[in-house]
CSV table of C-alpha atoms in Angstrom, one decimal:
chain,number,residue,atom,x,y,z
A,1,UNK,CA,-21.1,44.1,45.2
A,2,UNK,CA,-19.7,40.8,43.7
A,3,UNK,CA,-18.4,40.8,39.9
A,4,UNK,CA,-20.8,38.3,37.8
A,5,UNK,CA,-19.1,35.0,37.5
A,6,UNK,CA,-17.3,34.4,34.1
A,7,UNK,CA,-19.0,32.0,32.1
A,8,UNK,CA,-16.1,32.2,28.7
A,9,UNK,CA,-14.9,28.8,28.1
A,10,UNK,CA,-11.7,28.0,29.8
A,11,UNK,CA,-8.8,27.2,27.4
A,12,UNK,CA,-5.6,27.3,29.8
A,13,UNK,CA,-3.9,24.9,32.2
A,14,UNK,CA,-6.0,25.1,35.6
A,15,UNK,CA,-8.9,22.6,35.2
A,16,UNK,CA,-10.4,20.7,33.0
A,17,UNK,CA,-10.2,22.6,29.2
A,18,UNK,CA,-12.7,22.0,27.2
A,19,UNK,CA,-10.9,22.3,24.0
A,20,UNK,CA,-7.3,21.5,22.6
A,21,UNK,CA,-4.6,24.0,22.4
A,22,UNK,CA,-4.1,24.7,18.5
A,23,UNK,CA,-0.4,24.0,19.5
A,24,UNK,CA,-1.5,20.6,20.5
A,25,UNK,CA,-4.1,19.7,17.7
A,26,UNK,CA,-1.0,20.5,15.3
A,27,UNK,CA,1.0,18.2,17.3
A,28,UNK,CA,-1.3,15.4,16.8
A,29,UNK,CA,-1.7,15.9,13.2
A,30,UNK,CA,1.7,15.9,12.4
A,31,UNK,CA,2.2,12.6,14.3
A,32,UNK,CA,-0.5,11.1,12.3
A,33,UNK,CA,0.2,7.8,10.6
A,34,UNK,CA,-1.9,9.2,7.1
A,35,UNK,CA,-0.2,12.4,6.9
A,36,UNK,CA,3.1,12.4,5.2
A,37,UNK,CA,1.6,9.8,2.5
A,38,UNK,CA,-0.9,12.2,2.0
A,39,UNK,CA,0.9,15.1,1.7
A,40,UNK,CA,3.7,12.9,-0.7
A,41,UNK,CA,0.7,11.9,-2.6
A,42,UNK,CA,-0.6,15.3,-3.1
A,43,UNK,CA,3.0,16.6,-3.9
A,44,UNK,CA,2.9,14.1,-6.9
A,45,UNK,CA,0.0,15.1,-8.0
A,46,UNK,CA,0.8,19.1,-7.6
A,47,UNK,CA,3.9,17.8,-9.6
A,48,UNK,CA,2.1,16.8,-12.3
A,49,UNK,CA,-0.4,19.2,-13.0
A,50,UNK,CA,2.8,21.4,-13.1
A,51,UNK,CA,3.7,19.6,-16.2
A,52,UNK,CA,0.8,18.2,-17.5
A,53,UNK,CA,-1.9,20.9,-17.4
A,54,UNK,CA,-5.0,19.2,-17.7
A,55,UNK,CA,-3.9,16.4,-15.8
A,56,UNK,CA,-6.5,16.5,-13.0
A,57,UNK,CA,-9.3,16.9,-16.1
A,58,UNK,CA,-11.7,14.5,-16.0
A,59,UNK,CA,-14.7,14.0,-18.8
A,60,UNK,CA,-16.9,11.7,-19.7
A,61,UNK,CA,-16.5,9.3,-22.8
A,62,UNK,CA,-19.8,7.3,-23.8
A,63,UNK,CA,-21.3,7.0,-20.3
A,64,UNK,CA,-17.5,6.3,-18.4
A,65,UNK,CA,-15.1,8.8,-17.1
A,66,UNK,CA,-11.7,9.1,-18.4
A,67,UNK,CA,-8.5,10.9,-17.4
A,68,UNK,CA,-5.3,10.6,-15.4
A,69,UNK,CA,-6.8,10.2,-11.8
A,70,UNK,CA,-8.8,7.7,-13.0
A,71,UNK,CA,-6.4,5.8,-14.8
A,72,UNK,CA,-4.0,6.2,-11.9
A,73,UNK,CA,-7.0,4.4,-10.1
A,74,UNK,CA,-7.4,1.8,-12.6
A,75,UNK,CA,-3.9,0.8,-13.2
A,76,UNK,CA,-3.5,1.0,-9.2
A,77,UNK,CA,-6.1,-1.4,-8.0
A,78,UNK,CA,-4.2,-4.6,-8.6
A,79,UNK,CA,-1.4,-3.3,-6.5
A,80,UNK,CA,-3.7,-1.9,-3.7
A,81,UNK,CA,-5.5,-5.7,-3.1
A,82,UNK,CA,-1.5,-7.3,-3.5
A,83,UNK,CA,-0.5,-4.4,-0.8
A,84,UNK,CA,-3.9,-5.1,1.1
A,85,UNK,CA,-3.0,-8.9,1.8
A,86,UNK,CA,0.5,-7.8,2.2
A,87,UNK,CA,-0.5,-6.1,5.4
A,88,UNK,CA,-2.1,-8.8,7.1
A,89,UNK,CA,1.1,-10.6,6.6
A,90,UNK,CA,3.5,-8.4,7.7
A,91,UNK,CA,1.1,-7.7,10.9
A,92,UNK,CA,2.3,-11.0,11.8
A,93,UNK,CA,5.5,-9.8,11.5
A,94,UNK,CA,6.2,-12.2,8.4
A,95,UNK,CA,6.6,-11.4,4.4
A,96,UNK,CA,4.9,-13.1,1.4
A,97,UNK,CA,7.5,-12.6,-1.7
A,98,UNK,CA,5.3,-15.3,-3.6
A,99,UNK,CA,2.2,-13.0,-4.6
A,100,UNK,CA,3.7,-11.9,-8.1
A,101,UNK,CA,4.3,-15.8,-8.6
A,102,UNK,CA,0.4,-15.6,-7.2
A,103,UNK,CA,-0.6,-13.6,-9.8
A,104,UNK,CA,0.8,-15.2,-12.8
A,105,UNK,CA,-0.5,-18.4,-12.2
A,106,UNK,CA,-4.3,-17.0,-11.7
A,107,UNK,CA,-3.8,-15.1,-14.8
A,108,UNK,CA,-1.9,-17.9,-17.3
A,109,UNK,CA,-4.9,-20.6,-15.2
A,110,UNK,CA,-8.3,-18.2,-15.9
A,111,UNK,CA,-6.7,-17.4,-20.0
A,112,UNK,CA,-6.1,-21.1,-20.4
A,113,UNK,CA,-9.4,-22.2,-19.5
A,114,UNK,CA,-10.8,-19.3,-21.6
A,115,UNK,CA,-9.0,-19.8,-24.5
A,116,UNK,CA,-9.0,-24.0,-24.3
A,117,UNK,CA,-13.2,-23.4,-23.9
A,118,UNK,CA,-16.0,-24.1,-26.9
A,119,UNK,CA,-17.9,-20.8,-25.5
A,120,UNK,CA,-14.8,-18.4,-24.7
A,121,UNK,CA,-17.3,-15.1,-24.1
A,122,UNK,CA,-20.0,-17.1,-22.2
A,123,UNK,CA,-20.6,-16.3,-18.4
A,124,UNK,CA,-19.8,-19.5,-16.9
A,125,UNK,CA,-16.6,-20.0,-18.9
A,126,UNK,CA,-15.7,-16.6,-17.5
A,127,UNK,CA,-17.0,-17.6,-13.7
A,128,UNK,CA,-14.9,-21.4,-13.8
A,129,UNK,CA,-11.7,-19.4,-14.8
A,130,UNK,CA,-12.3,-17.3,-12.0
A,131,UNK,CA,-13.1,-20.3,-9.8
A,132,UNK,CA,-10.4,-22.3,-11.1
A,133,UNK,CA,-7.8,-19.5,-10.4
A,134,UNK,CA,-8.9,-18.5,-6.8
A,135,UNK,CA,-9.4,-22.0,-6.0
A,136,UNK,CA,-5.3,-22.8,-6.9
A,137,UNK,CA,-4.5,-19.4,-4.9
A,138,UNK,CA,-5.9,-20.8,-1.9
A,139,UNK,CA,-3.7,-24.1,-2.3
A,140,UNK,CA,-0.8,-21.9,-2.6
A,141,UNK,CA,-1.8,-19.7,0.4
A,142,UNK,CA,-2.4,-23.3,2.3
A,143,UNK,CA,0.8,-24.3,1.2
A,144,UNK,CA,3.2,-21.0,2.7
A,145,UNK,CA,1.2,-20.9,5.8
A,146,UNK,CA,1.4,-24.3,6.7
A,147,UNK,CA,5.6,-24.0,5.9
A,148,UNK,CA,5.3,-20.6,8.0
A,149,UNK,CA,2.9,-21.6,10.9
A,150,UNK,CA,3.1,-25.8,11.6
A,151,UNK,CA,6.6,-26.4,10.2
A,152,UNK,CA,8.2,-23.2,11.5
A,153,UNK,CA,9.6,-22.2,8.2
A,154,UNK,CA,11.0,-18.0,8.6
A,155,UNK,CA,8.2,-16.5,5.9
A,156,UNK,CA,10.9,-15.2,3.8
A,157,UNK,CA,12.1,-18.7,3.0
A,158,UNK,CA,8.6,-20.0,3.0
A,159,UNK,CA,7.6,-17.7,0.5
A,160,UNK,CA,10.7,-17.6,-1.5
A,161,UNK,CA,10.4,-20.9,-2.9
A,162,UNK,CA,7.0,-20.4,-4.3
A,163,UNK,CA,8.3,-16.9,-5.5
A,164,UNK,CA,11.0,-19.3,-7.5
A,165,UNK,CA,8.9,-22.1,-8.5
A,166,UNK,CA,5.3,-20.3,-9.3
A,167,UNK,CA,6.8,-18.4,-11.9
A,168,UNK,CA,8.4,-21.3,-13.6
A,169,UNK,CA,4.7,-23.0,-12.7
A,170,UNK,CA,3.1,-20.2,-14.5
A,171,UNK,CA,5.4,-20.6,-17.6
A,172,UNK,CA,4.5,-24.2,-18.0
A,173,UNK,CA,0.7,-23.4,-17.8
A,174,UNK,CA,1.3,-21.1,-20.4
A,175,UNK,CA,3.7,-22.8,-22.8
A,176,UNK,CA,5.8,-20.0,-22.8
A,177,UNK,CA,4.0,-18.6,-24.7
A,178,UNK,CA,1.8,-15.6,-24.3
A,179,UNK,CA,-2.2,-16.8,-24.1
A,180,UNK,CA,-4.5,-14.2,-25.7
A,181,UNK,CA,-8.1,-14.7,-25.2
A,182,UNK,CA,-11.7,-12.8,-26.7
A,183,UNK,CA,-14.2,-12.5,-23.8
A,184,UNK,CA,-15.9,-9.9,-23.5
A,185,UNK,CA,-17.0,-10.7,-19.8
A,186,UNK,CA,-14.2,-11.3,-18.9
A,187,UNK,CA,-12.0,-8.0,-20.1
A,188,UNK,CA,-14.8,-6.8,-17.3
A,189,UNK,CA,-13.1,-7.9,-14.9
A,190,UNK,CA,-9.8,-5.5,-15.5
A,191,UNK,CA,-10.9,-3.2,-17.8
A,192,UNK,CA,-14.6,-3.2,-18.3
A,193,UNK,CA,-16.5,0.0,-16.8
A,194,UNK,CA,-20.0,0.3,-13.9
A,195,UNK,CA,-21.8,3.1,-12.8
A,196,UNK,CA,-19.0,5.4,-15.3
A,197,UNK,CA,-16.1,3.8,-12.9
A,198,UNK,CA,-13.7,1.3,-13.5
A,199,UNK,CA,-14.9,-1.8,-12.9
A,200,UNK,CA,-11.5,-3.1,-11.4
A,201,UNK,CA,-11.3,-0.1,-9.0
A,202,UNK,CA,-15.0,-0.9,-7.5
A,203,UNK,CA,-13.7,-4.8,-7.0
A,204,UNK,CA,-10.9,-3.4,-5.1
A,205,UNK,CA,-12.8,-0.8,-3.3
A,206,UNK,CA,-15.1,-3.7,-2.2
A,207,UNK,CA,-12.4,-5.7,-0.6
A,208,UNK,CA,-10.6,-2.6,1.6
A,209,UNK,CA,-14.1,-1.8,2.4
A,210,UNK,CA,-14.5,-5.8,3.8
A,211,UNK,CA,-11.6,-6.3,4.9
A,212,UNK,CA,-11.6,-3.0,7.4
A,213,UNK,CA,-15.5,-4.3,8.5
A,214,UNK,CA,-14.2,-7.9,9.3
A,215,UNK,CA,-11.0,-6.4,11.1
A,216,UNK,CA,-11.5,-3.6,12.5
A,217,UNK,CA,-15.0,-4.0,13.3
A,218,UNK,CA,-15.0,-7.7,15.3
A,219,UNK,CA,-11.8,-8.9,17.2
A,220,UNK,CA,-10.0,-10.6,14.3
A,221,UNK,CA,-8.0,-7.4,13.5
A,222,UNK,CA,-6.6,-7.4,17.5
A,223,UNK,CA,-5.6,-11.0,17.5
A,224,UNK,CA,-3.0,-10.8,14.4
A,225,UNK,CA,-1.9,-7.7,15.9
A,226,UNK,CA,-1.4,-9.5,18.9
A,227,UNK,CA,0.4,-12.7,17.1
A,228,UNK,CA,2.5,-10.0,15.4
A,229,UNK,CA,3.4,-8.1,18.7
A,230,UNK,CA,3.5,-10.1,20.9
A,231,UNK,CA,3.4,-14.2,20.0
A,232,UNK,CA,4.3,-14.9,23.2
A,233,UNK,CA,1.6,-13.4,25.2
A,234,UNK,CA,-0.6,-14.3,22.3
A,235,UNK,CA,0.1,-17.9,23.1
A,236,UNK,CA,-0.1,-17.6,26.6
A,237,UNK,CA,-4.2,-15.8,26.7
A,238,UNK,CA,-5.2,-18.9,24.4
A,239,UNK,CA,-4.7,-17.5,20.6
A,240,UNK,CA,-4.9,-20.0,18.4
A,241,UNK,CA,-1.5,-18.1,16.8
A,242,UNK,CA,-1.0,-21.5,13.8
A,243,UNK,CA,-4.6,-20.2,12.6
A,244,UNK,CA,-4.4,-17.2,12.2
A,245,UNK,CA,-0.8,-17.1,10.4
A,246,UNK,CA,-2.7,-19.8,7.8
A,247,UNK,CA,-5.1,-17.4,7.3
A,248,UNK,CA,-3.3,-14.3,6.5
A,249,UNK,CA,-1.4,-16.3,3.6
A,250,UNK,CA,-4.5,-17.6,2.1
A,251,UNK,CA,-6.0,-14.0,2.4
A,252,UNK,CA,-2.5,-12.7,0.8
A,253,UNK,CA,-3.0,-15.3,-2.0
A,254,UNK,CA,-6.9,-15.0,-3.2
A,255,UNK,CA,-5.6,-11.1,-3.3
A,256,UNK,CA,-2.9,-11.6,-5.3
A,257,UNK,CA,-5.5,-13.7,-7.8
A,258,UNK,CA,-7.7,-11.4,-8.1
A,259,UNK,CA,-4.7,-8.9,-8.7
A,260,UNK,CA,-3.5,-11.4,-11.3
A,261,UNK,CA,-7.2,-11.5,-13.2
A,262,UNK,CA,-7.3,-8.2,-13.1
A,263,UNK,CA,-4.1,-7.6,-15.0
A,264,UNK,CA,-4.4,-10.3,-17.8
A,265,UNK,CA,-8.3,-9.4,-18.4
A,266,UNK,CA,-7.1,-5.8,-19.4
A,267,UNK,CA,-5.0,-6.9,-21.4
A,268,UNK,CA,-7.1,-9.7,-22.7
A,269,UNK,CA,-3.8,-12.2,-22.7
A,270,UNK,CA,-1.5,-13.9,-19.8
A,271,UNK,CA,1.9,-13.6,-20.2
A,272,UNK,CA,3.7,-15.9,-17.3
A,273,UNK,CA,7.1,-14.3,-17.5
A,274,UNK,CA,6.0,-10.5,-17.1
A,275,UNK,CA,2.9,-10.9,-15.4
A,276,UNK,CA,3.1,-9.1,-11.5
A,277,UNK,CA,6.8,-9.2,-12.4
A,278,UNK,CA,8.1,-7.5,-8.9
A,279,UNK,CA,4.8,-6.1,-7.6
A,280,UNK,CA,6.3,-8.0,-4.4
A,281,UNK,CA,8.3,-5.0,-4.0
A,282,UNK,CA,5.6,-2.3,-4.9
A,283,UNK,CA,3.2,-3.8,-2.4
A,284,UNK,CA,6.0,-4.1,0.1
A,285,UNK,CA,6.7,-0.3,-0.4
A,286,UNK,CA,3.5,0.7,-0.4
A,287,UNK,CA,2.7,-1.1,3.0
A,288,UNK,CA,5.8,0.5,4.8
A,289,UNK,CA,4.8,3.9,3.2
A,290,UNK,CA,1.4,3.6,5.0
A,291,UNK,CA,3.1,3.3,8.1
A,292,UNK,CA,2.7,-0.4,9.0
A,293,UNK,CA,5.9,-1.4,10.4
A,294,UNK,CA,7.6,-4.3,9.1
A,295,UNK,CA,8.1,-5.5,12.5
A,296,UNK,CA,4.7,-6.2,13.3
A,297,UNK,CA,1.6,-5.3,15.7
A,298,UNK,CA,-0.2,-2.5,14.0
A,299,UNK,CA,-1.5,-2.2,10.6
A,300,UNK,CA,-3.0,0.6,8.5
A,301,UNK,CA,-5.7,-0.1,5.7
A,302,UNK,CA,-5.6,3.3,4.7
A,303,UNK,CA,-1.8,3.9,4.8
A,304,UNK,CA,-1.6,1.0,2.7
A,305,UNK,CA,-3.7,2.2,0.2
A,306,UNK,CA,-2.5,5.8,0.5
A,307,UNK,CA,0.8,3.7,-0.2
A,308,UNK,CA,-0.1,2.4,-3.2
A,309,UNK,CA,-1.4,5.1,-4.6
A,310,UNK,CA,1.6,6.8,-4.3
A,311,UNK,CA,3.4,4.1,-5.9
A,312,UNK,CA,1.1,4.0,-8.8
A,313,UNK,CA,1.3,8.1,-9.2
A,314,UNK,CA,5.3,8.0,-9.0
A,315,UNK,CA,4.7,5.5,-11.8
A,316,UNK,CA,2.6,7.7,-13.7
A,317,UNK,CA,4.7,10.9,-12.9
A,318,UNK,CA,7.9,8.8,-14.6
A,319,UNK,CA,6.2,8.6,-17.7
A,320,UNK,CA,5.2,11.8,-17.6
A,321,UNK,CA,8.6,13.6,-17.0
A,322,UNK,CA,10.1,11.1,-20.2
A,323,UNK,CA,12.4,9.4,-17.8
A,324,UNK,CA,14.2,7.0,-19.5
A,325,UNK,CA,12.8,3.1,-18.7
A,326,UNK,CA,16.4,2.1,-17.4
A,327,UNK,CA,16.9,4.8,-14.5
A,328,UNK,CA,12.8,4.1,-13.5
A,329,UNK,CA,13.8,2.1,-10.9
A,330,UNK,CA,16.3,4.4,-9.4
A,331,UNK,CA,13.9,6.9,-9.7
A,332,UNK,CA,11.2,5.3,-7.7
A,333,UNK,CA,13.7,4.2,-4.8
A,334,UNK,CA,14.9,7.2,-4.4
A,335,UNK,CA,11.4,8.6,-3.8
A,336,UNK,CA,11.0,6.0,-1.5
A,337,UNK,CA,13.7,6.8,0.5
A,338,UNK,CA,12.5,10.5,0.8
A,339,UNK,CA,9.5,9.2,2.0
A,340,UNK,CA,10.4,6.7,4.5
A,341,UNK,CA,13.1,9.3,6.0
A,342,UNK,CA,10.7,11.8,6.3
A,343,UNK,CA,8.1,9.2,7.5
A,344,UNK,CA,10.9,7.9,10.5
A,345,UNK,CA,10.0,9.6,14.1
A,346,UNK,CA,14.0,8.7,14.6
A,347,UNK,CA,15.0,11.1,11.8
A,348,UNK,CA,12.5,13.2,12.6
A,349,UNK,CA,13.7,13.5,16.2
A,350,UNK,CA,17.4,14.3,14.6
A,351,UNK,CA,16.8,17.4,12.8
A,352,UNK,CA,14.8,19.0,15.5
A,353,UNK,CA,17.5,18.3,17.8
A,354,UNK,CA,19.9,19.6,15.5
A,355,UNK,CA,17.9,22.7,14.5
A,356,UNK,CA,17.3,23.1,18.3
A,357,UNK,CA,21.1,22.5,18.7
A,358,UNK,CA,22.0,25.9,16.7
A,359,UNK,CA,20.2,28.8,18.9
A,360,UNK,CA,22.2,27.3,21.3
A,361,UNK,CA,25.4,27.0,20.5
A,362,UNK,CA,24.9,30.6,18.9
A,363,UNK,CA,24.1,32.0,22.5
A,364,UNK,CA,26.8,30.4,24.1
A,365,UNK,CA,29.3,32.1,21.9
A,366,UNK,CA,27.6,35.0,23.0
A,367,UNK,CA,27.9,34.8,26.7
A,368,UNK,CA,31.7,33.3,26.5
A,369,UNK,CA,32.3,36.7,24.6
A,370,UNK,CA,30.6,39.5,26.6
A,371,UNK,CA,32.8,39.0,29.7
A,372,UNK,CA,35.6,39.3,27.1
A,373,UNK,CA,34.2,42.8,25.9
A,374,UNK,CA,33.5,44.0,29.1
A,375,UNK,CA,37.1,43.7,30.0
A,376,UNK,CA,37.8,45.7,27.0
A,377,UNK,CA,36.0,48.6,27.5
């Protein structure tokens, strides 16, 4: 009599397993690009409902929601669009340091037009700022990809002397002075309110939710991975590298713009000094804490804006612990470098060695000593 044949799903080694190990799921997950920003993330958030008790409350306030998550949303969008354009740079293994320069000139242009205008609060006052300032960010985009990609310009050069000279550029729009405007439409734009949400966090919801469709969806994301790679084998299957670098900066720029109008329509006023003073560096963070190397190839949407929102909740989670304004930066880098070292596979790779290193060393004392008390007894 022959035993019935066992039908149980096979999980071991022999064959074909239908399923992963849990060991190996684990080991997957923990090599994921989105999972030590997410888990920094949710530790800053865990850190400050520890302080703040109602800190994850949310309520609604005449038909919009309020609260710290959403105001870490608001106040973050700017810097997630900045960081979003940022990534397409740095996929191509260059560096744009001229988007805070970017995004005081859209400001002081869209509050000068307002404020200089017969009908400040009309719609198509607001709607020529707004063309007026993204049409300037494209000429500046034009200008640092064309250094970059026709006249071989490194990026960081490229870039740094529009970083220099936009903000000067940005102070002569202005006067110096700071522009306050009264437009109601405009306000919308950073701090108005749809559907209960913040306006400003829809806009930039929009654009990651475009920008993943156009790149990840057709082959555009695949060739400025490939220019960032790899330029050289890029060149030789017929990418059209000169292109594609132009088109990255302009991209960088319009976000920065947008970043920029976002910023002086909360505040209703432009302010060419301050405005996007060093979110160069916040966008650059936040890119490298999404896991986008600044070497090139790959790029992560959602790192990047798991990135920024971490930046934006260390932000928040400064004020909240009253740390002084001078030490703020210290702060944040040191964060920073948390996060990166525990981000780093190399580092990574270091302590298990060395925490597989002690059991060992421990059992060799072991054996060298129990020839040594045999002989004893």
């Amino acid at each position: 009599m022959t035993n019935p044949p066992d039908r149980s799903p096979r999980t071991g080694p022999p064959g074909a397993p239908t399923g992963a190990a849990p060991g190996t799921v684990l080991k997957r997950l923990a090599g994921h690009r989105l999972l030590w920003p997410s888990l920094v993330l949710l530790a800053l958030l865990l850190g400050n409902l520890a302080f703040t008790h109602d800190f994850f409350d949310v309520r609604v306030q005449d038909g919009h929601l309020y609260g710290s998550l959403i105001d870490i949303l608001q106040f973050g969008a700017p810097l997630t669009l900045v960081a979003l354009g940022m990534t397409m740079v740095i996929a191509t293994r260059g560096i744009d340091l001229s988007v805070g320069s970017t995004v005081a000139i859209a400001g002081a242009l869209a509050c000068e037009h307002i404020a200089g205008s017969a009908d400040p609060g009309s719609a198509g006052t607001v709607l020529t700022a707004v063309a007026v300032a993204l049409g300037v960010a494209v000429v500046l985009g034009l200008c640092n990809g064309l250094l970059v990609a026709r006249l071989g310009v490194q990026p960081i050069v490229a870039t740094l002397i529009l970083m220099v000279a936009g903000r000067g550029v940005a102070q002569l729009i202005t006067d110096g002075q700071i522009i306050t405007v009264s437009s109601a439409k405009f306000h919308m734009i950073g701090g108005g309110y749809l559907l209960t949400l913040p306006f400003a966090v829809l806009l930039a919801a929009v654009v990651v939710a475009l920008t993943a469709v156009v790149t990840r969806r057709t082959a555009l994301g695949l060739l400025i991975e490939a220019v960032g790679g790899n330029p050289a084998a890029g060149r030789l299957t017929g990418i059209r590298a000169a292109g594609l670098l132009t088109l990255v900066y302009v991209f960088s720029a319009v976000c920065a713009a947008v970043a920029g109008l976002m910023i002086s329509s909360n505040v209703s006023a432009a302010d060419g000094n301050n405005a996007g003073l060093w979110i160069e560096l916040d966008a650059i963070l936040a890119v490298v804490i999404g896991g986008t190397a600044l070497t090139g190839g790959r790029f992560s949407l959602g790192g990047t804006v798991l990135g920024a929102l971490v930046i934006q909740t260390l932000s928040t989670t400064v004020y909240t612990l009253g740390v002084p304004p001078e030490t703020t930066l210290v702060f944040k880098a040191f964060v920073v470098i948390v996060v990166c070292l525990v981000q780093s596979p190399v580092f990574r790779a270091k302590l298990a060695r060395r925490r597989g290193s002690r059991p060992a060393r421990s059992d060799s004392k072991a054996a060298a000593a129990g020839p040594q008390q045999e002989v004893r007894a």
